[in-house]
């Protein structure tokens, strides 16, 4: 039986057939793979059948159409259901579903990723799809200004993640009536019952208190689902909608329905056969739901304000790199209407506030919710915006899982962390980014930048605008002299030789570049000529410049960094030199090895042993 | 004027004097330091004055008394207020307050840390004090079974952190009537108004929906505060209490009251003088509130079940290290009644479920809330419990900020991450821990362990029980042959030489140890004798064993790791060899450089280039 039904007219009787097919295909795909989550798929099959057949406005032949609704599986483990939907709309074949799911070098991965053109973001770390959806919905309402809707299928278990409440909070704060969360309340988590089981009232009270319109339904009653989705699609004007659907895990096969112990387990073949037979056997229904109004895909040119001239600073002028970030972002925003900015309630510290002032319509305050900060940037990127997300470097650690997932989502995230290292001084260790370089370097495909002055900071912000993947700019709290004149270029992957000398190499980044320069002065007084290198690009690192310097200086190099010793600049340099087979090599690494307290910048740089005196001393020790 | 008042009888008239003193001292300390948050302190001064004078049961001469109440400043930036309280109870001198605050090498740091004996946990990254308090309250109710209460001063801004709602969720789930959150709703954040300003109703609806008893008051009405704290101290039996206090930022000095732009700014001296004069000048009130009932400090011996015999495995038997973790933890739990376990709703995957089954009264299910998972472990550690917290390695990234703050809190956190690397296979990259080693290595004072077999896993779990600071055990999904016989010892910082040979060194950890052994077999067929090293301790790493091996094998070493190339085993080894001045050195590092998809373990290890074939090939290349 093959049926192709025109948009929006599919009867619920056919939808019921579709739901049965989605269940059968969820079972078939996971059993064929020998792994996967059929029961978590079966509970949500009715929700997805009604949504896809009658409400999701999507042109399956043009997944990149800006008019399309968005469908995000926040419960990414229900991938058998999602892929079964893809088969039902005719974009994935039965063969692919049965031989490609969870297999090596195939695109139907265990959890969905944007390797598939109909998937916006990677999910599978729970509690991220809804926050990402907030970002897409922000784009729809405030930037695209198009009527598309963002539908997010959520699990009940993931409502225990705080990030889900950050998402609902921001969805109501920003009045995202275009966002609908469908919660599949199937009562059972991985290892047992959830905190609330089928207590929909408990979830409803919470979601309502966070500003959502709540609709509670029987998630297996197609008419109820259809009515709920119709209501959800009606614009509330100011509130997101949360549909709480009471469902049964494993629904459709009585031997596993609502039973603990069946999470993440494919049915053995004999059970699968019985289940499929009971569900009416294999179907080959192909049907599509409504398509978006093509009018809604038209683009209006964005007005651009300001002249876009890059800020200039005089050499020797004292300017904080965080200030240069703000200046550069304002200039970039004038040149590129797709640049947007977000911040975690510290925009007067990170200087994202300059952008907020210049382009209030392209700035989103995320308040103190770093996970949602990164998720919103992810969602905005899905819609093609170049989002810069800033907070203190230390607080980006709050969102590491979101950054990691961003790399799997293949989005371009532009992250800016201010107040790096002990340099910040009096505020103490809780505010000091001392793990951020290690954290960001370890992300797949990331770019890690750390300017020492305002001129290079501006150039690197410009570079980030066109850098693919996760890029990170580390900025410094204090104001330090501008080192580079206008027009100097700073390619990603490069380094600058600031002083020439053949006795010893001194390498730093950010604040320690200034300490290296002072150390070179101290050494010069003793007749020692140091070569000073500004490693503004930490990943990729400039192996050629470093090996040339180290070779010229007899293998002697001192690296100083305002970061813990593991995984930062020193590791990047050691990795590069060892990989290059550098010999001889006498590398001294200075980093923050103790637990800092408060103090002035100078006191703490000295205490950590990364100031000019210590660098000079280390250089003298190398020279013996 | 110096007054010492006996416990609990301080009149509100005196409390008002105390509140004025706290404001004056908050101004004085921050102005003297030239930085700090006086206005955020002044808003909460009345709350703290009433609490400390009349409700907090605390023996200031014995801060480690198990009978004491706990006071946590979740809004750690209000440190001037906290330190002013410490002066008012006579444990910090006026001189220290005025010359030590935020100064180098002093204990009154910019944000509170347990360098001070009256501080339980470091705060300053917002949204962590209340989650930590949940851990202390869990200890009080379920383990200590003592009547102490946990009072947490929260900011209104930090209610936008999802972790605060994870905390309230768990506080109500675990019926923590001994937990009281005092929220200082002063309306203003760092860069402007909060999302809700003074809309206490909005906060009340949320807190009530999350299961809390809510009391809303005027936070400057001492009688109202006193009544609220009296009510809060009355046992609800099953609910935490949230006191929403409407306050004025900068309260007590009209020139700055409720004004934006005064966050985190000390008063200039002239303003400080006027403010202090207006507040009645400097006071020297010393008073203490009620002391705890000494009876409540008595300890009853914990019953211990099971024989505590360590699990044994036969060499060659296939056992997953995650299973060995569960077995080892059960045995450890029998020997040590202070061992407790927590997990993030995956205890059937991490095998923490074995402990939950054996000792249900010492197991806390945190559901899918990794931030609260780590915070609860932190709070339990405050009360002396040895908490092991487990989830998938990938999902520990969710809690990196909490782990980082744990190190500043000087707590011993025992973290276990299962399902590391591409080895997990079909589930795909969202579930693969590929950044965890870099993340944990970069934490100050951390210990990073990665056993290759069940015998070493058991030994390392035992070692973690007495390891100070943040320790991390990485476990593997699949079952691999036991390599070591009973009785083998695995000191932290050691490594094992599994094969001897002088041609090339092969170093691995966890799953890659087995690949290195297979590679050695392949190489042996070609007459190449490889030395194989099991680096079960990644931080600290065994430099002596590595340098001996590399020296013996002509500088040739291949390192294979199931992790991204940055910051993991390869970096640890490169760092160690370079620091040791190893020469010659020909180091080939094999790691996961691409973005994985799904597949079998074998397919993915081969795809990543970290399986036996690739290791052998790299070794041959080094020899070629």
Coordinates of C-alpha atoms in Angstrom, one line a residue, chain A residues 18-229:
Chain A
X18 CA 1.1 6.1 9.9
X19 CA 1.6 5.8 13.7
X20 CA 1.5 2.1 13.4
X21 CA 4.1 2.2 10.6
X22 CA 6.3 4.5 12.7
X23 CA 6.2 1.9 15.6
X24 CA 6.8 -1.0 13.3
X25 CA 9.7 0.8 11.7
X26 CA 11.2 1.9 15.0
X27 CA 11.1 -1.8 16.0
X28 CA 12.5 -3.0 12.7
X29 CA 15.4 -0.5 12.6
X30 CA 16.6 -1.0 16.1
X31 CA 16.2 -4.8 16.0
X32 CA 18.2 -4.8 12.7
X33 CA 20.9 -2.7 14.3
X34 CA 21.0 -4.7 17.5
X35 CA 20.7 -1.5 19.5
X36 CA 18.6 1.6 20.0
X37 CA 15.6 2.8 21.8
X38 CA 12.4 1.3 20.3
X39 CA 10.2 1.7 23.5
X40 CA 11.1 5.4 23.8
X41 CA 10.1 5.8 20.1
X42 CA 6.8 3.9 20.4
X43 CA 5.6 6.2 23.2
X44 CA 5.9 9.2 21.0
X45 CA 4.8 7.7 17.7
X46 CA 1.2 9.1 17.8
X47 CA 2.5 12.6 18.6
X48 CA 4.8 12.5 15.7
X49 CA 2.3 11.0 13.3
X50 CA -0.2 13.7 13.9
X51 CA 2.4 16.4 13.9
X52 CA 4.1 15.3 10.7
X53 CA 0.9 14.5 8.8
X54 CA -1.1 17.5 9.7
X55 CA 0.8 20.3 11.4
X56 CA 4.5 20.5 10.6
X57 CA 4.9 22.9 7.7
X58 CA 7.9 21.5 5.9
X59 CA 9.1 21.2 2.4
X60 CA 10.9 17.8 2.5
X61 CA 12.4 18.5 -0.9
X62 CA 14.0 21.7 0.4
X63 CA 15.1 21.3 4.0
X64 CA 17.1 24.5 3.9
X65 CA 14.0 26.6 3.0
X66 CA 13.8 29.5 5.4
X67 CA 10.0 29.0 5.4
X68 CA 10.1 25.6 7.0
X69 CA 9.0 24.8 10.5
X70 CA 11.7 23.2 12.6
X71 CA 11.5 19.8 14.3
X72 CA 14.0 19.0 17.0
X73 CA 14.2 15.7 18.9
X74 CA 15.4 16.9 22.3
X75 CA 15.0 13.2 23.3
X76 CA 17.6 12.2 20.7
X77 CA 17.6 8.6 21.7
X78 CA 14.2 8.3 20.0
X79 CA 16.1 8.3 16.8
X80 CA 14.3 5.2 15.4
X81 CA 11.1 7.3 15.5
X82 CA 12.7 10.2 13.8
X83 CA 14.2 8.1 11.1
X84 CA 11.0 6.3 10.6
X85 CA 9.4 9.6 10.1
X86 CA 12.0 10.3 7.5
X87 CA 11.1 7.1 5.7
X88 CA 7.4 7.9 6.0
X89 CA 7.9 11.3 4.2
X90 CA 9.9 9.6 1.5
X91 CA 13.4 11.0 2.2
X92 CA 15.0 7.9 3.6
X93 CA 14.5 4.5 2.0
X94 CA 13.4 1.3 3.8
X95 CA 16.8 -0.2 2.8
X96 CA 18.7 2.6 4.5
X97 CA 16.5 2.4 7.6
X98 CA 17.1 -1.4 7.9
X99 CA 20.7 -1.5 6.9
X100 CA 22.1 1.9 7.8
X101 CA 20.8 2.6 11.3
X102 CA 23.6 2.8 13.8
X103 CA 26.0 1.3 11.3
X104 CA 29.5 2.4 10.6
X105 CA 30.0 5.2 8.1
X106 CA 26.2 5.6 7.7
X107 CA 24.2 8.8 8.4
X108 CA 21.4 7.3 10.5
X109 CA 23.6 7.6 13.7
X110 CA 22.6 6.4 17.1
X111 CA 21.5 9.9 18.0
X112 CA 20.5 12.4 15.3
X113 CA 23.1 14.8 13.9
X114 CA 23.0 17.4 11.1
X115 CA 24.8 15.0 8.9
X116 CA 21.1 14.5 7.9
X117 CA 19.8 17.6 6.1
X118 CA 16.5 17.5 8.0
X119 CA 18.2 17.7 11.4
X120 CA 19.0 21.1 12.8
X121 CA 21.1 20.2 15.8
X122 CA 22.7 17.1 17.3
X123 CA 20.9 15.8 20.4
X124 CA 21.5 12.9 22.7
X125 CA 22.8 14.8 25.7
X126 CA 19.5 15.4 27.2
X127 CA 18.1 18.8 28.0
X128 CA 19.7 20.5 25.0
X129 CA 17.1 20.3 22.2
X130 CA 14.7 22.6 23.9
X131 CA 17.3 25.2 24.7
X132 CA 18.6 25.0 21.1
X133 CA 15.0 25.4 20.0
X134 CA 14.8 28.7 21.9
X135 CA 17.6 29.9 19.8
X136 CA 15.8 29.0 16.5
X137 CA 12.6 30.6 17.8
X138 CA 14.5 33.8 18.7
X139 CA 15.7 33.9 15.2
X140 CA 12.2 33.4 13.8
X141 CA 10.5 36.0 15.9
X142 CA 13.2 38.7 16.1
X143 CA 15.5 38.3 13.1
X144 CA 13.9 36.3 10.3
X145 CA 10.5 37.6 11.3
X146 CA 8.9 34.6 9.6
X147 CA 6.0 32.6 10.8
X148 CA 7.7 29.3 11.1
X149 CA 7.2 27.3 14.3
X150 CA 9.7 25.3 16.3
X151 CA 8.4 22.0 17.5
X152 CA 10.6 20.2 20.1
X153 CA 9.9 16.6 21.1
X154 CA 11.1 16.3 24.7
X155 CA 11.4 13.4 27.2
X156 CA 9.9 13.6 30.6
X157 CA 13.2 12.5 32.2
X158 CA 15.1 15.4 30.8
X159 CA 12.8 17.8 32.6
X160 CA 15.1 17.3 35.6
X161 CA 17.9 19.1 33.7
X162 CA 18.0 22.7 34.9
X163 CA 18.7 23.7 31.3
X164 CA 15.1 22.8 30.3
X165 CA 13.9 25.5 32.8
X166 CA 16.5 28.0 31.6
X167 CA 14.9 27.4 28.2
X168 CA 11.3 27.8 29.3
X169 CA 12.3 30.9 31.3
X170 CA 13.9 32.5 28.2
X171 CA 11.1 31.4 26.0
X172 CA 8.6 33.2 28.1
X173 CA 10.9 36.2 28.7
X174 CA 11.2 36.6 24.9
X175 CA 7.6 35.7 24.4
X176 CA 8.4 32.9 22.0
X177 CA 4.9 31.9 20.9
X178 CA 6.4 30.2 18.0
X179 CA 7.9 27.5 20.2
X180 CA 6.1 24.3 21.1
X181 CA 7.5 21.7 23.5
X182 CA 5.9 18.3 23.1
X183 CA 6.7 16.3 26.3
X184 CA 6.4 12.5 25.9
X185 CA 5.5 11.7 29.5
X186 CA 6.0 7.9 29.3
X187 CA 6.8 7.6 33.0
X188 CA 9.9 5.5 32.8
X189 CA 13.5 6.6 32.6
X190 CA 16.5 4.5 31.9
X191 CA 16.8 2.8 35.3
X192 CA 13.3 3.2 36.7
X193 CA 10.5 5.6 37.2
X194 CA 11.0 9.3 36.8
X195 CA 10.6 11.7 39.7
X196 CA 7.0 12.4 38.8
X197 CA 5.8 9.4 36.9
X198 CA 2.5 10.3 35.2
X199 CA 1.9 13.2 37.5
X200 CA 1.2 15.6 34.7
X201 CA -0.2 18.2 37.2
X202 CA 3.3 18.5 38.7
X203 CA 4.8 19.2 35.4
X204 CA 2.0 21.6 34.4
X205 CA 2.4 23.7 37.5
X206 CA 6.1 24.0 36.8
X207 CA 5.8 24.9 33.1
X208 CA 3.0 27.3 33.8
X209 CA 5.0 29.0 36.6
X210 CA 7.8 29.4 34.0
X211 CA 5.4 31.2 31.7
X212 CA 4.2 28.5 29.3
X213 CA 0.7 27.8 28.1
X214 CA 0.2 24.2 29.1
X215 CA -2.0 21.6 27.3
X216 CA -2.3 18.2 28.9
X217 CA -3.5 15.3 26.8
X218 CA -3.6 11.6 26.4
X219 CA -0.7 11.1 24.0
X220 CA -2.3 8.2 22.3
X221 CA -5.6 9.9 21.5
X222 CA -5.1 11.2 18.0
X223 CA -8.0 13.6 18.1
X224 CA -6.7 15.0 21.4
X225 CA -3.2 15.3 19.9
X226 CA -4.6 17.0 16.8
X227 CA -6.6 19.5 18.8
X228 CA -3.6 20.2 21.0
X229 CA -1.4 20.8 18.0

